[in-house]
Protein backbone atom coordinates (compact mmCIF):
# COMPACT_ATOMS: atom_id res chain seq x y z
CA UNK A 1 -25.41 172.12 -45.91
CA UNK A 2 -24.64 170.85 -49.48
CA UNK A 3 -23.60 167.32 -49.99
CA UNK A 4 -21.63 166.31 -53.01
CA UNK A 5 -23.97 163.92 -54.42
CA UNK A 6 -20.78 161.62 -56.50
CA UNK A 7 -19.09 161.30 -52.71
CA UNK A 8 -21.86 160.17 -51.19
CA UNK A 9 -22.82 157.88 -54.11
CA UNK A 10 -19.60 156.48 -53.71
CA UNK A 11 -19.55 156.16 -50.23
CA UNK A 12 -23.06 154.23 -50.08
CA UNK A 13 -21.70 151.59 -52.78
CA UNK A 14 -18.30 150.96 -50.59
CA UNK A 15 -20.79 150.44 -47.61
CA UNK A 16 -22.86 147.61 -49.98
CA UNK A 17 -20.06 145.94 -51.42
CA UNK A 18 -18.97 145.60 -47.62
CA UNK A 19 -21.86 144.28 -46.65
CA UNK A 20 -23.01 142.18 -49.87
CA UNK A 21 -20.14 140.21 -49.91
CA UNK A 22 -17.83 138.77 -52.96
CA UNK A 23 -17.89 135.57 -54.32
CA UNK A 24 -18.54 133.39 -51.75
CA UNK A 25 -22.15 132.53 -51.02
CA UNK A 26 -23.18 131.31 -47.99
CA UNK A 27 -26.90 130.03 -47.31
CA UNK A 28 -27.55 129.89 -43.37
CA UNK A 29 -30.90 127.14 -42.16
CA UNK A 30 -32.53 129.54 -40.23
CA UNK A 31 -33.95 133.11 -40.28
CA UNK A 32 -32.27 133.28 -36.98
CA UNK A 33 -30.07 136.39 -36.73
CA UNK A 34 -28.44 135.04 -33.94
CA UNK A 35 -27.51 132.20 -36.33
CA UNK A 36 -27.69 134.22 -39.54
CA UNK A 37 -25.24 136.87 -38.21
CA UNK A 38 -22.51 135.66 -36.82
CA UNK A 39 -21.99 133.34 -40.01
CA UNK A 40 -22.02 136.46 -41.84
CA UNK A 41 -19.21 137.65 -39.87
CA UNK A 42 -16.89 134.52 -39.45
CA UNK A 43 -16.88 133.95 -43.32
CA UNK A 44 -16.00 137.97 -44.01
CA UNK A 45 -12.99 137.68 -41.68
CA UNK A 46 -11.99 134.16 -43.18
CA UNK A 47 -12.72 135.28 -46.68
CA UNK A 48 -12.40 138.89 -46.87
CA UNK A 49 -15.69 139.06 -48.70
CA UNK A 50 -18.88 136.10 -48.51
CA UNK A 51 -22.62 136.89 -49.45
CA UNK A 52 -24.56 135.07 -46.41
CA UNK A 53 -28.55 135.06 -46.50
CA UNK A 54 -30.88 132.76 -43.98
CA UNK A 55 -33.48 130.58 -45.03
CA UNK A 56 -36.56 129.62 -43.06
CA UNK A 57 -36.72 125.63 -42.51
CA UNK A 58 -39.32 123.71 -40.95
CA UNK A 59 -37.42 120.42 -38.93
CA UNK A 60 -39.95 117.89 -37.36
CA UNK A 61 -37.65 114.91 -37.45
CA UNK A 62 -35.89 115.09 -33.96
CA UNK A 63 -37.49 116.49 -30.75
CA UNK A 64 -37.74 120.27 -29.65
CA UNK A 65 -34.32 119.64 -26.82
CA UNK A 66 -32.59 117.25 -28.71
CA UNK A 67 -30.42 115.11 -26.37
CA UNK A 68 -26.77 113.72 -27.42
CA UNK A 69 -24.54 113.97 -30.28
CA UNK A 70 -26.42 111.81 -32.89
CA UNK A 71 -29.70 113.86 -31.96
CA UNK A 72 -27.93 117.19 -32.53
CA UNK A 73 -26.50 116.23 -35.69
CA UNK A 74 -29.57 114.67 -36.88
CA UNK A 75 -31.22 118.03 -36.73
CA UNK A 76 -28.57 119.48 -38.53
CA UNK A 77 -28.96 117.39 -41.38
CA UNK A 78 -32.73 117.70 -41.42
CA UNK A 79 -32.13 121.79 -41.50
CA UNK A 80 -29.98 121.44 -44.63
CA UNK A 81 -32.10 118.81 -46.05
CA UNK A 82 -35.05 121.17 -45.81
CA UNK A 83 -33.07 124.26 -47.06
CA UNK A 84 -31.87 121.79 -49.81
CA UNK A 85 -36.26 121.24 -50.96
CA UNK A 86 -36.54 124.83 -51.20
CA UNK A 87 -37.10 125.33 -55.44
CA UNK A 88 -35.52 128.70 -55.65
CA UNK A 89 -32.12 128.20 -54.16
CA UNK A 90 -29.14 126.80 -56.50
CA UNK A 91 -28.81 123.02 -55.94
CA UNK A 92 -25.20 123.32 -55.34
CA UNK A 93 -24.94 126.00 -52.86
CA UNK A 94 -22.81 125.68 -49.58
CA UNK A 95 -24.92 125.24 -46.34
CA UNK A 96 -24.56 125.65 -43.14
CA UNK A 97 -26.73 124.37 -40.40
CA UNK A 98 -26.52 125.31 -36.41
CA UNK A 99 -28.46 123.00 -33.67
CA UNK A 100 -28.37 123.09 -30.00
CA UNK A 101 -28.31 120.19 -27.92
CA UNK A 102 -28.01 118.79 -24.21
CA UNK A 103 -25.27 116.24 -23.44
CA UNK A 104 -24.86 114.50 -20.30
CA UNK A 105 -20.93 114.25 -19.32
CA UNK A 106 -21.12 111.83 -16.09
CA UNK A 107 -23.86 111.28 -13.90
CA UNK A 108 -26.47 114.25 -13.83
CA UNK A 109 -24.15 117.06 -15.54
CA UNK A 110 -25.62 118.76 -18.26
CA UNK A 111 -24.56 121.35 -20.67
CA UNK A 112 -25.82 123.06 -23.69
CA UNK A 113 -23.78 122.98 -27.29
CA UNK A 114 -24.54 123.53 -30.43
CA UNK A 115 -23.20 121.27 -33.66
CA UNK A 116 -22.49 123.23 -36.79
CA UNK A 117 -22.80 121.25 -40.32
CA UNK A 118 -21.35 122.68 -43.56
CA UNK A 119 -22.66 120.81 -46.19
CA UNK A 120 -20.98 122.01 -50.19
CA UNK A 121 -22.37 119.38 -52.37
CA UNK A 122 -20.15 121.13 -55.56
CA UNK A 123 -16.89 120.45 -53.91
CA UNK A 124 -17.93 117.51 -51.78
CA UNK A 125 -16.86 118.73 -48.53
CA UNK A 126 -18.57 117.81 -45.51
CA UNK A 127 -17.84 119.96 -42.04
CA UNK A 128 -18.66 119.30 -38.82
CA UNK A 129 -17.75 121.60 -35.50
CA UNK A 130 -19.09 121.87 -32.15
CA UNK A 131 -19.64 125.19 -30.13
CA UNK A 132 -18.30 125.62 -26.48
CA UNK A 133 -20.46 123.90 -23.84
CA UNK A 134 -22.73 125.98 -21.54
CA UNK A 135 -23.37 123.72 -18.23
CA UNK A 136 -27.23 123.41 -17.28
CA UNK A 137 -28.29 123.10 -13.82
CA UNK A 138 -29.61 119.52 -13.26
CA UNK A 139 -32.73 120.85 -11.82
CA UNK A 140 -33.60 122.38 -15.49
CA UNK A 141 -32.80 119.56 -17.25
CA UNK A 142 -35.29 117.29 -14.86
CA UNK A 143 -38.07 119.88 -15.15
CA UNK A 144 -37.77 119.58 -19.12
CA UNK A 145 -37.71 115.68 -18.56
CA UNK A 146 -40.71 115.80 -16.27
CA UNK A 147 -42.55 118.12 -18.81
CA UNK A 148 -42.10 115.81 -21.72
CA UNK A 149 -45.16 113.02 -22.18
CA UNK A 150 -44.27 109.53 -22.41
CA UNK A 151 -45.69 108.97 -25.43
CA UNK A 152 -44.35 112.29 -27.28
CA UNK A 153 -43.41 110.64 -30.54
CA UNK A 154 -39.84 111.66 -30.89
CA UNK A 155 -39.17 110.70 -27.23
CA UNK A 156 -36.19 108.90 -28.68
CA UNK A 157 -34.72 112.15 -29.55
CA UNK A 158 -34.90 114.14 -26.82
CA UNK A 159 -37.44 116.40 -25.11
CA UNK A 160 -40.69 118.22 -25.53
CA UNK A 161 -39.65 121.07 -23.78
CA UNK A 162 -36.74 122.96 -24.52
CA UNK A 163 -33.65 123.89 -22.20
CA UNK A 164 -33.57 127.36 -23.18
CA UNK A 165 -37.15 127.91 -22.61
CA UNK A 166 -37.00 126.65 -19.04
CA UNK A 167 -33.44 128.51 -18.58
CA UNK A 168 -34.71 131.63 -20.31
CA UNK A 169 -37.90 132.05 -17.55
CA UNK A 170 -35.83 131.13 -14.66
CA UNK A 171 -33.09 133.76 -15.54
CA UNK A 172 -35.85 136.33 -16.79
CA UNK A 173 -34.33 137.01 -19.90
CA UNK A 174 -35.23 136.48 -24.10
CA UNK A 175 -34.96 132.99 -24.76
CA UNK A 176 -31.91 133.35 -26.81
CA UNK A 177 -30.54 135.46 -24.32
CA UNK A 178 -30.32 133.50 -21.12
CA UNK A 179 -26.42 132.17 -22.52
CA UNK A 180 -25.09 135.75 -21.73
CA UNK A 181 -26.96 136.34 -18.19
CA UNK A 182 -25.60 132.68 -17.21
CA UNK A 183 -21.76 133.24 -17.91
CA UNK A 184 -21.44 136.55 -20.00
CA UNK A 185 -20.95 135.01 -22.92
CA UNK A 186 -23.73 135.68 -25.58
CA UNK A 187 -25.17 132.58 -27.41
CA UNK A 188 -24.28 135.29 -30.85
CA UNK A 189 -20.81 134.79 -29.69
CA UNK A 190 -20.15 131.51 -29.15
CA UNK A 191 -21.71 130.33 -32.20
CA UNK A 192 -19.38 132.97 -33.72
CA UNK A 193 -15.93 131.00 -33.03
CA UNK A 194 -17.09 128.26 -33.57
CA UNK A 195 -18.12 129.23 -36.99
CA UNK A 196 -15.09 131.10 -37.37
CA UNK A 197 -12.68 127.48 -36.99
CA UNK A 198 -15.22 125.77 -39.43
CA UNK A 199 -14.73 128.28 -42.14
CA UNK A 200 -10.96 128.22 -41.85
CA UNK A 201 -10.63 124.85 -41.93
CA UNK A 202 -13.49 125.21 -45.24
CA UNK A 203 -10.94 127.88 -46.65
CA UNK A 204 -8.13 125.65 -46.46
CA UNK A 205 -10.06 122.65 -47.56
CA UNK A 206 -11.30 124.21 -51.05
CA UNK A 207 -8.07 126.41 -51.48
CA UNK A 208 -5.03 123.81 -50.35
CA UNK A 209 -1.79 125.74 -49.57
């Protein structure tokens, strides 16, 4: 079977420039592709066309489970401030940092979100969103507690041991996958709308109607 080399040529470029992206340039903390990817997507179906790429970051400044808001966000900042030391990306890039976190809404109920930072020093804009919440079973959260030393240094921040890790084994599943076998919803997914609001309220921010 022959195969018109020009058609296929052309075909294989409309693929990259799908894939590549336009003019808007995304960089993602994490080599993550369950963070990575559905950033990709959100910002192509907000933008029509984004180029998003995922850094590795090294964060030692809050604990492994961070616990509460200002713990969750702290990490955050710590992923972009580490993605912002790396020498070969442009000072001015856009962002965009995902971190998990427990939160405790009334006595011994747990659940599992995720804060996502935008951070576009070139136009000043500064976004913060929040994932759905996943609810943890108390008795997961208490093993993690009861895991963690009392003198592990960032104490203050959370825990030693991480939710997931402890939900992951119980549910035998991948660690990132134990989101999905717990309500059906993939962690890939919710991360995704959540993503998806932040980048239409970024669109709207930089381009004003």
């Amino acid at each position: 079977m022959l195969v018109n080399v020009k058609t296929y040529m052309r075909a294989l470029l409309k693929v990259y420039i799908s894939d590549s992206g336009g003019d808007m340039e995304i960089i993602v903390a994490s080599d993550k592709d369950v963070k990575i990817s559905p950033v990709r997507q959100a910002f192509q179906t907000v933008f029509g066309k984004a180029t998003v790429t995922g850094v590795s970051v090294e964060t030692s400044a809050v604990a492994a489970q961070p616990v509460g808001f200002a713990a969750g966000v702290r990490g955050a900042e710590e992923r972009i401030n580490s993605a912002r030391n790396i020498p070969t990306l442009p000072k001015d890039i856009p962002i965009i940092a995902v971190e998990n976190f427990l939160l405790e809404v009334g006595e011994d109920k747990w659940y599992d979100l995720g804060v996502i930072l935008l951070n576009d020093p070139k136009r000043n804009v500064n976004l913060q969103t929040f994932t759905q919440m996943t609810p943890v079973p108390s008795q997961i959260v208490t093993m993690a507690q009861e895991a963690t030393p009392e003198d592990y240094p960032l104490k203050w921040s959370g825990l030693s041991v991480t939710v997931g890790s402890l939900m992951a084994n119980s549910l035998q599943v991948n660690h990132n996958e134990w989101h999905h076998a717990l309500t059906g919803i993939s962690r890939r997914d919710i991360i995704l709308l959540a993503v998806q609001s932040l980048a239409g309220i970024y669109k709207n921010t930089i381009n004003p109607v």
